[in-house]
XYZ file of C-alpha atoms in Angstrom:
456
model
C -56.549 36.566 -86.502
C -54.540 38.729 -84.195
C -55.642 36.678 -81.257
C -54.610 33.404 -82.955
C -51.237 34.846 -83.883
C -50.767 36.002 -80.328
C -51.596 32.557 -79.044
C -49.264 30.979 -81.560
C -46.434 33.264 -80.582
C -47.115 32.657 -76.947
C -47.197 28.930 -77.529
C -43.911 29.084 -79.366
C -42.313 30.918 -76.485
C -43.676 28.364 -74.086
C -42.267 25.441 -76.093
C -38.856 27.037 -76.282
C -38.877 27.611 -72.517
C -39.740 23.993 -71.795
C -37.009 22.716 -74.074
C -34.484 25.034 -72.387
C -35.521 23.824 -68.913
C -35.087 20.163 -69.876
C -31.550 20.844 -71.083
C -30.567 22.663 -67.886
C -32.147 19.944 -65.759
C -30.083 17.288 -67.536
C -26.910 19.276 -66.993
C -27.719 19.765 -63.313
C -28.258 16.022 -62.910
C -24.885 15.345 -64.470
C -23.241 17.836 -62.107
C -24.985 16.208 -59.111
C -23.750 12.753 -60.146
C -20.218 14.165 -60.419
C -20.467 15.650 -56.912
C -21.690 12.305 -55.545
C -18.713 10.538 -57.139
C -16.327 13.046 -55.551
C -17.962 12.691 -52.116
C -17.785 8.907 -52.383
C -14.091 9.098 -53.202
C -13.486 11.453 -50.247
C -15.329 9.102 -47.868
C -13.257 6.155 -49.046
C -10.093 8.205 -48.552
C -11.104 9.225 -44.988
C -11.935 5.632 -44.064
C -8.542 4.499 -45.353
C -6.815 7.229 -43.323
C -8.735 6.251 -40.184
C -7.953 2.553 -40.633
C -4.301 3.336 -41.282
C -4.129 5.527 -38.160
C -5.649 2.850 -35.946
C -3.336 0.224 -37.429
C -0.339 2.455 -36.787
C -1.345 3.069 -33.183
C -1.894 -0.610 -32.527
C 1.372 -1.486 -34.237
C 3.225 0.982 -32.000
C 1.539 -0.319 -28.885
C -0.258 2.952 -28.269
C -3.763 3.355 -26.856
C -6.590 5.014 -28.738
C -7.815 6.655 -25.569
C -10.835 8.293 -27.110
C -12.986 6.431 -29.606
C -13.177 7.410 -33.253
C -16.816 8.328 -32.753
C -15.536 11.350 -30.861
C -14.743 12.912 -34.245
C -18.461 13.473 -34.672
C -18.679 15.526 -31.492
C -19.978 18.966 -32.250
C -21.949 21.241 -29.938
C -23.023 24.549 -31.406
C -22.822 26.249 -28.013
C -19.543 24.562 -27.122
C -16.271 26.052 -28.350
C -14.229 22.839 -28.396
C -14.500 21.429 -31.896
C -11.109 20.940 -33.573
C -9.499 17.539 -33.027
C -5.869 16.484 -33.186
C -3.804 13.423 -32.291
C -1.292 13.710 -29.464
C 1.308 11.422 -27.965
C 0.987 12.755 -24.427
C 1.645 10.718 -21.330
C 3.280 7.810 -23.147
C 0.159 6.811 -25.074
C -1.730 8.179 -28.051
C -4.971 10.017 -27.500
C -7.445 12.338 -29.147
C -7.705 15.866 -27.809
C -9.577 18.941 -28.926
C -9.354 22.694 -28.517
C -11.261 25.630 -29.916
C -9.629 26.831 -33.157
C -7.593 29.972 -32.599
C -8.443 30.099 -28.904
C -5.625 29.263 -26.445
C -6.084 27.506 -23.145
C -6.787 29.787 -20.220
C -3.900 29.397 -17.773
C -4.706 31.856 -14.954
C -6.954 30.151 -12.403
C -7.698 30.846 -8.733
C -9.519 27.931 -7.127
C -10.974 28.652 -3.687
C -10.453 25.245 -2.077
C -13.328 24.580 0.320
C -13.410 21.851 2.991
C -14.730 18.318 2.416
C -16.192 19.118 -1.003
C -13.989 17.030 -3.376
C -11.742 20.099 -3.591
C -8.566 17.998 -3.213
C -9.435 16.251 -6.471
C -9.858 19.600 -8.242
C -6.586 20.818 -6.740
C -4.789 17.761 -8.109
C -6.167 18.500 -11.588
C -4.811 22.049 -11.339
C -1.422 20.928 -9.997
C -0.961 18.534 -12.916
C -2.122 21.094 -15.459
C 0.405 23.590 -14.085
C 3.255 21.071 -14.350
C 2.378 20.030 -17.904
C 2.260 23.634 -19.090
C 5.229 24.929 -17.080
C 3.068 27.293 -15.017
C 3.773 28.724 -11.575
C 1.590 27.651 -8.644
C 1.280 29.982 -5.666
C 2.323 27.976 -2.598
C 2.384 28.887 1.123
C 5.437 29.987 3.061
C 6.759 27.199 5.362
C 5.266 28.783 8.481
C 1.783 28.348 6.969
C 2.184 24.618 6.299
C 0.440 23.444 3.121
C -2.364 26.019 3.516
C -2.219 29.814 3.273
C -2.285 30.218 7.067
C -5.929 29.169 7.170
C -8.225 30.267 8.835
C -6.752 33.740 8.366
C -8.029 35.802 5.452
C -5.770 35.376 2.441
C -2.774 37.675 2.229
C 0.082 37.979 -0.247
C 2.407 37.699 2.768
C 1.427 34.019 3.025
C 2.735 33.231 -0.488
C 6.249 31.846 -0.866
C 8.347 34.460 -2.732
C 9.769 31.798 -5.058
C 6.249 31.088 -6.344
C 5.361 34.578 -7.571
C 4.040 35.843 -9.871
C 1.707 32.826 -10.008
C -0.576 31.456 -12.687
C -2.479 29.067 -10.404
C -3.712 29.481 -6.815
C -5.392 26.454 -5.297
C -4.350 25.730 -1.682
C -6.735 26.166 1.266
C -7.361 29.762 2.257
C -10.139 32.135 3.230
C -11.363 34.350 0.420
C -9.928 37.857 0.307
C -10.779 39.169 -3.136
C -8.662 42.328 -3.006
C -5.483 40.491 -1.994
C -6.018 37.738 -4.535
C -6.567 40.187 -7.382
C -3.379 42.023 -6.441
C -1.477 38.729 -6.651
C -3.080 37.047 -9.659
C -2.868 38.210 -13.304
C -5.632 40.250 -14.887
C -8.221 37.993 -16.461
C -7.808 35.230 -13.863
C -10.791 32.884 -13.724
C -12.079 32.320 -10.178
C -13.639 28.937 -9.411
C -14.859 27.165 -6.271
C -16.895 24.096 -5.306
C -19.808 23.348 -2.947
C -21.247 20.122 -1.546
C -24.673 19.137 -0.237
C -24.631 20.486 3.367
C -25.774 17.333 5.203
C -23.190 15.116 3.502
C -20.474 17.741 3.942
C -21.194 18.287 7.655
C -21.133 14.548 8.356
C -17.713 14.446 6.709
C -16.503 17.454 8.711
C -17.766 15.948 11.979
C -15.975 12.680 11.273
C -12.767 14.152 9.861
C -12.214 16.885 12.467
C -13.695 15.135 15.479
C -10.363 15.146 17.324
C -9.280 18.620 16.140
C -12.390 20.796 16.524
C -13.303 21.395 20.158
C -16.980 21.903 19.339
C -17.022 18.279 18.126
C -14.510 16.843 20.541
C -16.510 17.726 23.658
C -19.622 15.857 22.458
C -20.152 12.651 24.512
C -19.222 9.471 22.611
C -18.539 11.507 19.477
C -22.246 11.416 18.650
C -23.396 13.534 15.718
C -27.020 13.074 16.790
C -26.205 14.445 20.237
C -24.438 17.468 18.814
C -27.430 18.261 16.600
C -29.874 17.934 19.490
C -28.075 20.683 21.437
C -25.539 22.360 19.113
C -25.264 25.554 21.164
C -24.298 23.454 24.183
C -21.100 22.293 22.474
C -20.361 25.002 19.903
C -18.078 27.915 20.785
C -17.963 30.554 18.064
C -14.791 32.143 19.457
C -12.662 28.976 19.331
C -9.986 28.895 16.634
C -11.365 25.748 14.961
C -15.060 26.644 15.248
C -15.319 27.221 11.478
C -15.451 23.433 10.991
C -18.585 23.235 13.139
C -20.894 25.725 11.452
C -21.381 27.158 7.951
C -17.883 26.105 6.914
C -18.225 26.904 3.208
C -19.691 30.331 3.939
C -16.716 31.001 6.213
C -14.244 29.867 3.524
C -15.938 32.265 1.095
C -15.435 35.178 3.470
C -18.911 35.179 5.023
C -20.102 35.443 8.621
C -20.693 31.871 9.782
C -22.533 33.119 12.890
C -24.694 35.774 11.256
C -27.909 36.531 13.075
C -30.745 36.165 12.656
C -30.460 32.709 11.149
C -32.217 32.490 7.809
C -31.737 36.190 7.044
C -32.795 36.312 3.400
C -31.353 39.780 2.782
C -27.921 38.672 3.998
C -28.091 35.547 1.839
C -28.971 37.543 -1.264
C -26.148 39.995 -0.698
C -23.694 37.156 -0.088
C -24.790 35.315 -3.233
C -24.407 38.499 -5.279
C -20.835 38.982 -4.003
C -19.909 35.390 -4.840
C -21.383 35.670 -8.333
C -19.390 38.843 -8.939
C -16.120 37.013 -8.163
C -16.496 33.440 -9.386
C -16.896 32.463 -13.019
C -17.944 28.954 -11.985
C -19.208 27.356 -8.788
C -18.842 23.587 -9.127
C -21.075 21.090 -7.316
C -19.498 17.980 -5.780
C -22.549 15.775 -6.354
C -22.349 16.603 -10.073
C -18.575 16.554 -10.348
C -18.261 15.384 -13.947
C -20.900 17.838 -15.165
C -18.996 20.570 -13.323
C -15.817 19.546 -15.134
C -17.620 19.917 -18.465
C -18.354 23.530 -17.542
C -14.813 24.035 -16.235
C -13.368 22.747 -19.487
C -15.599 25.076 -21.443
C -14.672 28.027 -19.242
C -10.932 27.420 -19.608
C -10.863 25.945 -23.142
C -9.026 22.888 -21.843
C -8.672 19.464 -23.430
C -10.178 16.231 -22.047
C -6.746 15.073 -20.867
C -6.508 18.213 -18.691
C -9.410 17.204 -16.434
C -8.846 13.472 -15.947
C -8.845 12.496 -12.289
C -9.146 9.902 -9.552
C -11.043 10.707 -6.358
C -8.681 11.694 -3.556
C -8.821 12.053 0.239
C -11.667 9.566 0.684
C -12.683 7.817 3.897
C -13.383 4.134 4.317
C -17.021 3.113 4.579
C -16.432 2.287 8.264
C -15.479 5.922 8.887
C -18.748 7.232 7.497
C -21.859 7.911 9.548
C -25.252 6.971 8.143
C -27.673 9.897 8.148
C -31.259 8.978 8.846
C -34.470 10.363 10.271
C -34.367 14.077 11.119
C -30.553 14.333 10.980
C -30.195 15.765 7.436
C -32.818 18.445 8.131
C -31.161 19.287 11.468
C -27.802 19.676 9.746
C -29.250 21.994 7.118
C -30.983 24.091 9.780
C -27.779 24.464 11.808
C -25.809 25.243 8.632
C -28.501 27.457 7.164
C -26.130 29.731 5.269
C -24.255 26.849 3.624
C -27.626 25.336 2.709
C -28.840 28.534 1.061
C -25.612 28.856 -0.933
C -25.738 25.244 -2.069
C -29.360 25.413 -3.183
C -28.743 28.589 -5.185
C -25.567 27.468 -6.949
C -26.804 23.938 -7.563
C -29.713 25.475 -9.476
C -27.295 27.802 -11.250
C -25.139 24.880 -12.375
C -28.099 23.124 -13.958
C -29.207 26.283 -15.741
C -25.718 26.548 -17.244
C -25.850 22.914 -18.347
C -29.284 23.377 -19.884
C -27.976 26.334 -21.863
C -25.319 24.065 -23.357
C -27.943 21.524 -24.309
C -28.438 18.083 -22.820
C -27.166 16.128 -25.892
C -23.971 18.174 -25.887
C -23.381 17.597 -22.174
C -24.030 13.874 -22.494
C -21.523 13.564 -25.341
C -18.947 15.447 -23.298
C -19.504 13.149 -20.319
C -19.137 10.024 -22.436
C -15.929 11.347 -23.947
C -14.444 12.203 -20.569
C -15.435 8.928 -18.916
C -14.020 6.813 -21.730
C -10.752 8.709 -21.452
C -10.842 8.166 -17.695
C -11.348 4.432 -18.070
C -8.459 4.182 -20.519
C -6.128 6.085 -18.205
C -7.056 3.917 -15.218
C -6.287 0.769 -17.212
C -2.957 2.224 -18.256
C -2.014 3.204 -14.688
C -3.343 0.190 -12.782
C -3.658 -2.546 -15.381
C -7.336 -3.008 -14.463
C -10.637 -1.188 -14.855
C -11.202 -0.310 -11.175
C -8.297 1.098 -9.162
C -8.036 -0.691 -5.803
C -8.238 1.530 -2.730
C -5.578 0.909 -0.089
C -5.137 1.876 3.527
C -2.188 4.120 4.261
C -0.008 1.272 5.553
C -0.791 -0.882 2.513
C 0.658 1.727 0.163
C 4.290 0.907 -0.550
C 5.264 4.335 -1.866
C 5.365 6.676 1.130
C 4.838 9.667 -1.157
C 1.388 8.296 -1.960
C 0.189 7.722 1.604
C -2.630 10.133 2.556
C -2.589 12.028 5.852
C -4.642 10.410 8.621
C -6.584 12.953 10.733
C -7.060 10.620 13.698
C -7.147 6.988 14.757
C -10.944 7.053 14.379
C -10.900 8.030 10.692
C -9.185 6.087 7.918
C -8.309 7.920 4.709
C -7.590 5.619 1.785
C -5.400 6.127 -1.253
C -3.916 4.237 -4.191
C -0.873 2.067 -4.740
C 0.578 1.811 -8.222
C 2.289 -1.148 -9.880
C 6.049 -0.913 -9.422
C 8.774 -0.601 -12.041
C 8.163 -2.931 -14.972
C 4.580 -3.660 -13.907
C 3.481 -0.292 -15.255
C 3.474 0.149 -19.018
C 3.737 3.311 -21.044
C 7.248 4.469 -20.143
C 8.574 7.135 -17.795
C 6.125 9.853 -18.895
C 3.104 7.654 -18.250
C 4.488 6.521 -14.891
C 5.003 10.118 -13.746
C 1.491 11.029 -14.855
C -0.036 8.129 -12.922
C 1.948 8.903 -9.782
C 0.970 12.578 -9.802
C -2.705 11.747 -10.319
C -2.845 9.802 -7.028
C -0.407 11.894 -4.985
C -1.991 13.447 -1.858
C -2.115 17.192 -1.356
C 0.639 17.553 1.242
C 3.248 15.561 -0.694
C 2.361 17.165 -4.024
C 2.563 20.663 -2.526
C 6.060 19.938 -1.190
C 7.156 18.498 -4.517
C 5.901 21.534 -6.435
C 7.551 23.926 -4.004
C 10.924 22.212 -4.412
C 10.745 22.210 -8.209
C 9.587 25.825 -8.384
C 12.293 26.988 -5.992
C 14.906 25.373 -8.249
C 13.373 27.023 -11.310
C 13.189 30.395 -9.544
C 16.884 30.271 -8.576
C 17.853 29.435 -12.144
C 15.943 32.414 -13.507
C 16.891 34.789 -10.648
C 20.601 34.215 -10.051
C 22.182 36.014 -7.088
C 24.430 38.922 -8.119
C 28.165 38.345 -7.555
């Protein structure tokens, strides 16, 4: 009897529990349906806002430079996630920055030779102008470089361009002097290029200026590589263009012996890694810009570019047979640096995650395409010889009659849409290094005199 009663009581408890669960389940379903209705209403509202925004931009004649799909960009390891609309450069665009994290504005770029460094310099020049920053520029006696090939010194910096935020003209690395000049927290960046391709460019570009190249019969690269010690003179003032040029720019010993000294390479690599937050790679320029943007917390519009200081195809030498290997052997230190930092770059990209990098590249390239159409009125900007460029301020320097450097010509006056701001942006993006350096120096000297009036 006790057992039956116990079972009955237990059964009663069980029935009550089931009934209670059914009631709660029904309530939960009602709450879920309510949440779905709210989400549906929010989605409809967001779609209406997006459609209205696009309609407004089209009505105003603006350009939606980055596609709406960019709103979905989100990389867990990437700090740039908050989007906003801007009206920069005469056209509308989408930009993004990390919430609560300002752009980094103190940058020292060690500009190496024939490595796409002029393109990076142009990016930095334009960033400095847009954000009212000061660019360190050389004194007149140094030309447009910091008295290269001398080691960098603060004495080479024009007094009207200090204290600087950006340093990006050619110089030879001197870490102590640079750190005395630049603000604390400055990010140091440089760029390398595959040694065979870089040396071919150096041989072509400096053939009439570097005695080690100039004395080679018929200007033959193959002949130089067969007997490099026959033509190379380490003590000549321009010899740095003829051997381990990047290592020299980075403060290394271009003529270190024995060649292939692994201990010296390791020590040199360690020193570079202790100074530079990022070593870009020319062959992977866009991927390098993704890392640069992450390092500096910059927006896509801050790293848009057109390739500068390029040679015509006729000025290029085709490398075949043993030539690439001979170049790498002669430039053994540059080769070791490139191989190490190329691998480093790809490790950094892998840490970000391939899907994230690919989304960043698509975003940047779409923005690039839009800007090119706005500046040139077509998808591919036409390259022009120096004499074909109507605006003299856009004509690139020609190193010799044997090498042709091409540039860009922009539509004139009413041919270019987007207003004065857009026109200025397009002009600056294609302006060669020498002209841009002079322009910046003039504007910064005017600003300096306004802020440092002479006492009466």
